[in-house]
Short mmCIF file of C-alpha atoms and ligand atoms in Angstrom, two decimals:
data_model
loop_
_atom_site.label_atom_id
_atom_site.label_comp_id
_atom_site.label_asym_id
_atom_site.label_seq_id
_atom_site.Cartn_x
_atom_site.Cartn_y
_atom_site.Cartn_z
CA UNK A 1 -0.03 0.03 0.02
CA UNK A 2 1.21 3.53 -0.76
CA UNK A 3 2.25 5.50 2.18
CA UNK A 4 -0.30 8.30 2.87
CA UNK A 5 1.02 11.76 3.60
CA UNK A 6 -0.65 13.86 6.24
CA UNK A 7 0.12 17.53 6.90
CA UNK A 8 -0.89 18.72 10.28
CA UNK A 9 -0.96 22.48 10.58
CA UNK A 10 -0.01 23.90 13.95
CA UNK A 11 -1.89 27.20 13.76
CA UNK A 12 -0.38 30.63 14.31
CA UNK A 13 2.97 30.75 16.09
CA UNK A 14 5.76 33.06 16.94
CA UNK A 15 4.69 36.73 16.90
CA UNK A 16 1.15 35.62 16.07
CA UNK A 17 -0.45 34.07 19.11
CA UNK A 18 -3.86 33.60 17.50
CA UNK A 19 -6.76 34.00 19.86
CA UNK A 20 -6.11 34.65 23.57
CA UNK A 21 -8.38 34.63 26.59
CA UNK A 22 -8.83 33.19 29.99
CA UNK A 23 -5.16 32.61 30.33
CA UNK A 24 -5.20 30.49 27.17
CA UNK A 25 -3.23 31.04 23.90
CA UNK A 26 -4.49 29.53 20.63
CA UNK A 27 -0.98 28.80 19.16
CA UNK A 28 -0.17 26.65 22.23
CA UNK A 29 -3.49 24.86 22.25
CA UNK A 30 -3.11 24.09 18.57
CA UNK A 31 0.32 22.48 19.21
CA UNK A 32 -1.18 20.31 21.92
CA UNK A 33 -3.99 19.13 19.70
CA UNK A 34 -1.74 18.49 16.73
CA UNK A 35 0.71 16.48 18.83
CA UNK A 36 -2.02 14.43 20.38
CA UNK A 37 -3.29 13.81 16.91
CA UNK A 38 0.05 12.48 15.81
CA UNK A 39 0.31 10.31 18.92
CA UNK A 40 -3.04 8.68 18.09
CA UNK A 41 -2.05 8.09 14.47
CA UNK A 42 1.34 6.62 15.45
CA UNK A 43 -0.12 4.36 18.15
CA UNK A 44 -3.08 3.00 16.15
CA UNK A 45 -2.42 3.07 12.39
CA UNK A 46 0.20 2.13 9.87
CA UNK A 47 0.95 3.23 6.31
CA UNK A 48 1.29 6.96 6.73
CA UNK A 49 3.73 9.70 7.43
CA UNK A 50 3.18 13.16 8.91
CA UNK A 51 4.66 16.57 8.37
CA UNK A 52 3.97 19.58 10.62
CA UNK A 53 3.89 23.06 9.19
CA UNK A 54 6.00 24.16 12.15
CA UNK A 55 7.78 22.28 14.94
CA UNK A 56 8.86 25.30 16.94
CA UNK A 57 7.14 28.47 18.06
CA UNK A 58 7.71 30.37 14.80
CA UNK A 59 5.53 32.50 12.56
CA UNK A 60 4.72 30.87 9.25
CA UNK A 61 2.75 32.68 6.50
CA UNK A 62 -0.53 31.02 5.52
CA UNK A 63 0.61 30.64 1.90
CA UNK A 64 3.82 29.05 3.14
CA UNK A 65 1.75 26.43 5.07
CA UNK A 66 -0.24 25.56 1.92
CA UNK A 67 3.10 25.38 -0.12
CA UNK A 68 4.60 23.01 2.53
CA UNK A 69 1.64 20.66 1.94
CA UNK A 70 1.75 21.03 -1.82
CA UNK A 71 5.48 20.46 -2.02
CA UNK A 72 5.12 17.42 0.15
CA UNK A 73 2.40 16.12 -2.17
CA UNK A 74 0.20 15.48 0.87
CA UNK A 75 -2.94 13.38 0.77
CA UNK A 76 -4.65 15.38 3.49
CA UNK A 77 -4.15 18.77 5.10
CA UNK A 78 -5.66 19.56 8.49
CA UNK A 79 -5.24 22.84 10.34
CA UNK A 80 -6.36 22.98 13.99
CA UNK A 81 -7.58 26.19 15.49
CA UNK A 82 -9.51 27.55 18.52
CA UNK A 83 -12.30 30.03 17.95
CA UNK A 84 -12.83 33.42 19.56
CA UNK A 85 -15.42 36.16 19.56
CA UNK A 86 -17.90 34.67 22.02
CA UNK A 87 -19.87 31.58 21.28
CA UNK A 88 -19.55 27.92 21.89
CA UNK A 89 -19.03 24.63 20.04
CA UNK A 90 -17.09 22.98 17.26
CA UNK A 91 -17.08 23.74 13.58
CA UNK A 92 -14.88 23.07 10.56
CA UNK A 93 -14.13 24.72 7.23
CA UNK A 94 -13.45 23.53 3.77
CA UNK A 95 -12.94 25.82 0.84
CA UNK A 96 -15.87 27.71 -0.64
CA UNK A 97 -15.53 25.66 -3.86
CA UNK A 98 -14.34 22.58 -2.10
CA UNK A 99 -13.65 19.34 -4.01
CA UNK A 100 -15.84 16.35 -3.42
CA UNK A 101 -12.86 14.86 -1.59
CA UNK A 102 -12.59 17.73 0.81
CA UNK A 103 -16.32 17.56 1.49
CA UNK A 104 -16.01 13.81 2.21
CA UNK A 105 -13.14 14.50 4.57
CA UNK A 106 -15.23 17.10 6.40
CA UNK A 107 -18.15 14.66 6.74
CA UNK A 108 -16.06 11.87 8.22
CA UNK A 109 -14.01 14.17 10.46
CA UNK A 110 -17.04 15.99 11.81
CA UNK A 111 -18.82 12.78 12.55
CA UNK A 112 -15.96 11.71 14.79
CA UNK A 113 -15.37 15.24 16.33
CA UNK A 114 -19.06 15.82 17.17
CA UNK A 115 -19.50 12.36 18.63
CA UNK A 116 -16.57 13.03 20.99
CA UNK A 117 -17.56 16.65 21.71
CA UNK A 118 -21.04 15.47 22.77
CA UNK A 119 -19.46 13.44 25.59
CA UNK A 120 -18.30 16.78 27.03
CA UNK A 121 -21.68 18.49 26.49
CA UNK A 122 -20.27 20.39 23.52
CA UNK A 123 -22.23 20.63 20.25
CA UNK A 124 -21.72 22.18 16.82
CA UNK A 125 -21.48 25.98 16.47
CA UNK A 126 -24.35 26.55 14.06
CA UNK A 127 -23.74 24.74 10.77
CA UNK A 128 -20.79 22.59 11.68
CA UNK A 129 -19.80 21.99 8.05
CA UNK A 130 -18.87 25.43 6.95
CA UNK A 131 -17.38 26.70 3.70
CA UNK A 132 -14.90 29.55 3.62
CA UNK A 133 -12.44 31.30 1.39
CA UNK A 134 -9.59 30.64 3.85
CA UNK A 135 -6.02 30.71 2.45
CA UNK A 136 -4.92 27.31 3.78
CA UNK A 137 -7.88 25.41 2.43
CA UNK A 138 -7.94 27.44 -0.82
CA UNK A 139 -4.31 27.13 -1.72
CA UNK A 140 -3.78 23.53 -0.80
CA UNK A 141 -4.20 21.06 -3.69
CA UNK A 142 -5.25 18.09 -1.63
CA UNK A 143 -8.36 17.49 0.55
CA UNK A 144 -8.05 20.07 3.21
CA UNK A 145 -9.92 21.07 6.33
CA UNK A 146 -9.62 23.65 9.13
CA UNK A 147 -11.16 22.91 12.51
CA UNK A 148 -12.25 25.50 15.07
CA UNK A 149 -12.61 23.91 18.54
CA UNK A 150 -14.44 25.88 21.23
CA UNK A 151 -14.25 29.59 21.94
CA UNK A 152 -11.27 30.72 23.95
CA UNK A 153 -13.14 33.66 25.32
CA UNK A 154 -16.37 32.01 26.42
CA UNK A 155 -17.34 29.35 28.98
CA UNK A 156 -15.79 26.88 26.54
CA UNK A 157 -12.38 27.90 28.10
CA UNK A 158 -13.06 25.34 30.86
CA UNK A 159 -12.98 22.53 28.27
CA UNK A 160 -9.84 24.02 26.65
CA UNK A 161 -8.11 23.79 30.03
CA UNK A 162 -8.88 20.13 30.25
CA UNK A 163 -6.15 18.09 28.59
CA UNK A 164 -8.35 14.93 28.52
CA UNK A 165 -10.82 16.91 26.29
CA UNK A 166 -8.07 18.26 24.02
CA UNK A 167 -6.69 14.70 23.70
CA UNK A 168 -10.06 13.11 23.05
CA UNK A 169 -10.84 15.68 20.36
CA UNK A 170 -7.40 15.29 18.79
CA UNK A 171 -7.96 11.54 18.71
CA UNK A 172 -11.33 12.13 17.05
CA UNK A 173 -9.54 14.20 14.35
CA UNK A 174 -6.98 11.47 13.92
CA UNK A 175 -9.70 8.77 13.50
CA UNK A 176 -11.44 10.96 11.00
CA UNK A 177 -8.30 11.38 8.90
CA UNK A 178 -7.46 7.70 9.27
CA UNK A 179 -10.93 6.72 8.13
CA UNK A 180 -10.83 9.10 5.22
CA UNK A 181 -7.46 7.82 4.03
CA UNK A 182 -8.34 4.17 4.73
CA UNK A 183 -5.33 3.77 7.02
CA UNK A 184 -4.83 0.24 8.31
CA UNK A 185 -5.35 -0.19 12.01
CA UNK A 186 -2.45 -1.61 13.94
CA UNK A 187 -3.45 -4.89 15.35
CA UNK A 188 -1.63 -7.37 17.52
CA UNK A 189 -1.23 -10.40 15.33
CA UNK A 190 -1.80 -13.82 16.74
CA UNK A 191 1.89 -14.63 16.06
CA UNK A 192 3.21 -11.61 17.88
CA UNK A 193 0.88 -12.29 20.90
CA UNK A 194 2.38 -15.82 21.41
CA UNK A 195 4.35 -16.14 24.59
CA UNK A 196 6.54 -19.06 25.80
CA UNK A 197 7.96 -20.20 29.03
CA UNK A 198 10.87 -22.56 29.44
CA UNK A 199 10.19 -25.01 32.28
CA UNK A 200 12.71 -24.96 35.13
CA UNK A 201 13.02 -27.17 38.14
CA UNK A 202 10.10 -26.77 40.57
CA UNK A 203 7.70 -25.32 37.96
CA UNK A 204 4.13 -26.50 38.01
CA UNK A 205 1.42 -25.78 35.41
CA UNK A 206 -0.65 -23.98 37.99
CA UNK A 207 2.27 -21.75 39.11
CA UNK A 208 3.12 -20.92 35.45
CA UNK A 209 -0.51 -20.13 34.83
CA UNK A 210 -0.53 -17.67 37.73
CA UNK A 211 2.73 -16.18 36.59
CA UNK A 212 1.36 -15.37 33.07
CA UNK A 213 -2.12 -14.53 34.26
CA UNK A 214 -3.71 -17.40 32.27
CA UNK A 215 -5.37 -20.75 33.27
CA UNK A 216 -4.09 -24.27 33.55
CA UNK A 217 -6.75 -25.36 31.07
CA UNK A 218 -5.46 -22.86 28.52
CA UNK A 219 -1.89 -24.08 28.93
CA UNK A 220 -2.97 -27.67 28.74
CA UNK A 221 -4.75 -27.08 25.43
CA UNK A 222 -2.01 -24.90 23.91
CA UNK A 223 0.55 -27.54 24.61
CA UNK A 224 -1.46 -30.79 24.33
CA UNK A 225 -0.63 -31.76 27.86
CA UNK A 226 -1.95 -34.97 29.29
CA UNK A 227 -4.49 -35.11 31.97
CA UNK A 228 -1.72 -35.19 34.62
CA UNK A 229 -0.34 -31.92 33.31
CA UNK A 230 3.04 -33.49 32.89
CA UNK A 231 5.83 -31.05 31.99
CA UNK A 232 9.55 -31.51 31.77
CA UNK A 233 12.49 -29.30 32.72
CA UNK A 234 13.67 -27.52 29.55
CA UNK A 235 10.31 -27.89 27.87
CA UNK A 236 9.20 -24.77 25.93
CA UNK A 237 5.61 -24.21 26.95
CA UNK A 238 3.35 -21.85 25.06
CA UNK A 239 1.56 -19.74 27.75
CA UNK A 240 -0.25 -17.31 25.47
ZN1 ZN B 1 -6.79 30.52 14.54
#
């Protein structure tokens, strides 16, 4: 399978803090969300690589962000922001004349985001699937979306101060992107889950079962032991 390329846009930065309020700074919250997103992708999926538009607290022009994604030949671009101006909720933007692919990305991402937001009593801000003539979604050549999570200057700030919430929402964004790209979920294969124990003097099947948090019946069946649970020193027993 071709490796999918994801550009995650850490909003604002450097001289541009983005929205500020209630002791919170948008550029910092965006970094948290983007890093959590990457953690989720890394831990749960394969077949992708990620590029951030910035990895330090620097100012990057909007057109430069789009250029980074275009030069990288990304399959998805996602920019994560926090809203301001009084209000509440989650919303996202694709370009005014968005491609069908961008709209599809928005649908799947919003499904995940709103499901998660609901757990925290947060809904959509008006029409959650917005269109806008925003530089980063206009100038990027791949499916592109911009999220706006909560309002920094409203009661929403309590959620933004909750790292569990930021993480859950970032994980929702990651699941959305993964679903859109059809990324393969990491699974523990039966082979890699196998575990063995080499029998030493004094071992009993029941002690081994306790040691590996399994049952004597399981060990018996995995190793075709007889009804007396006979084992021998040096024997390689499969325990899981
Ligand atoms: Zn912003």
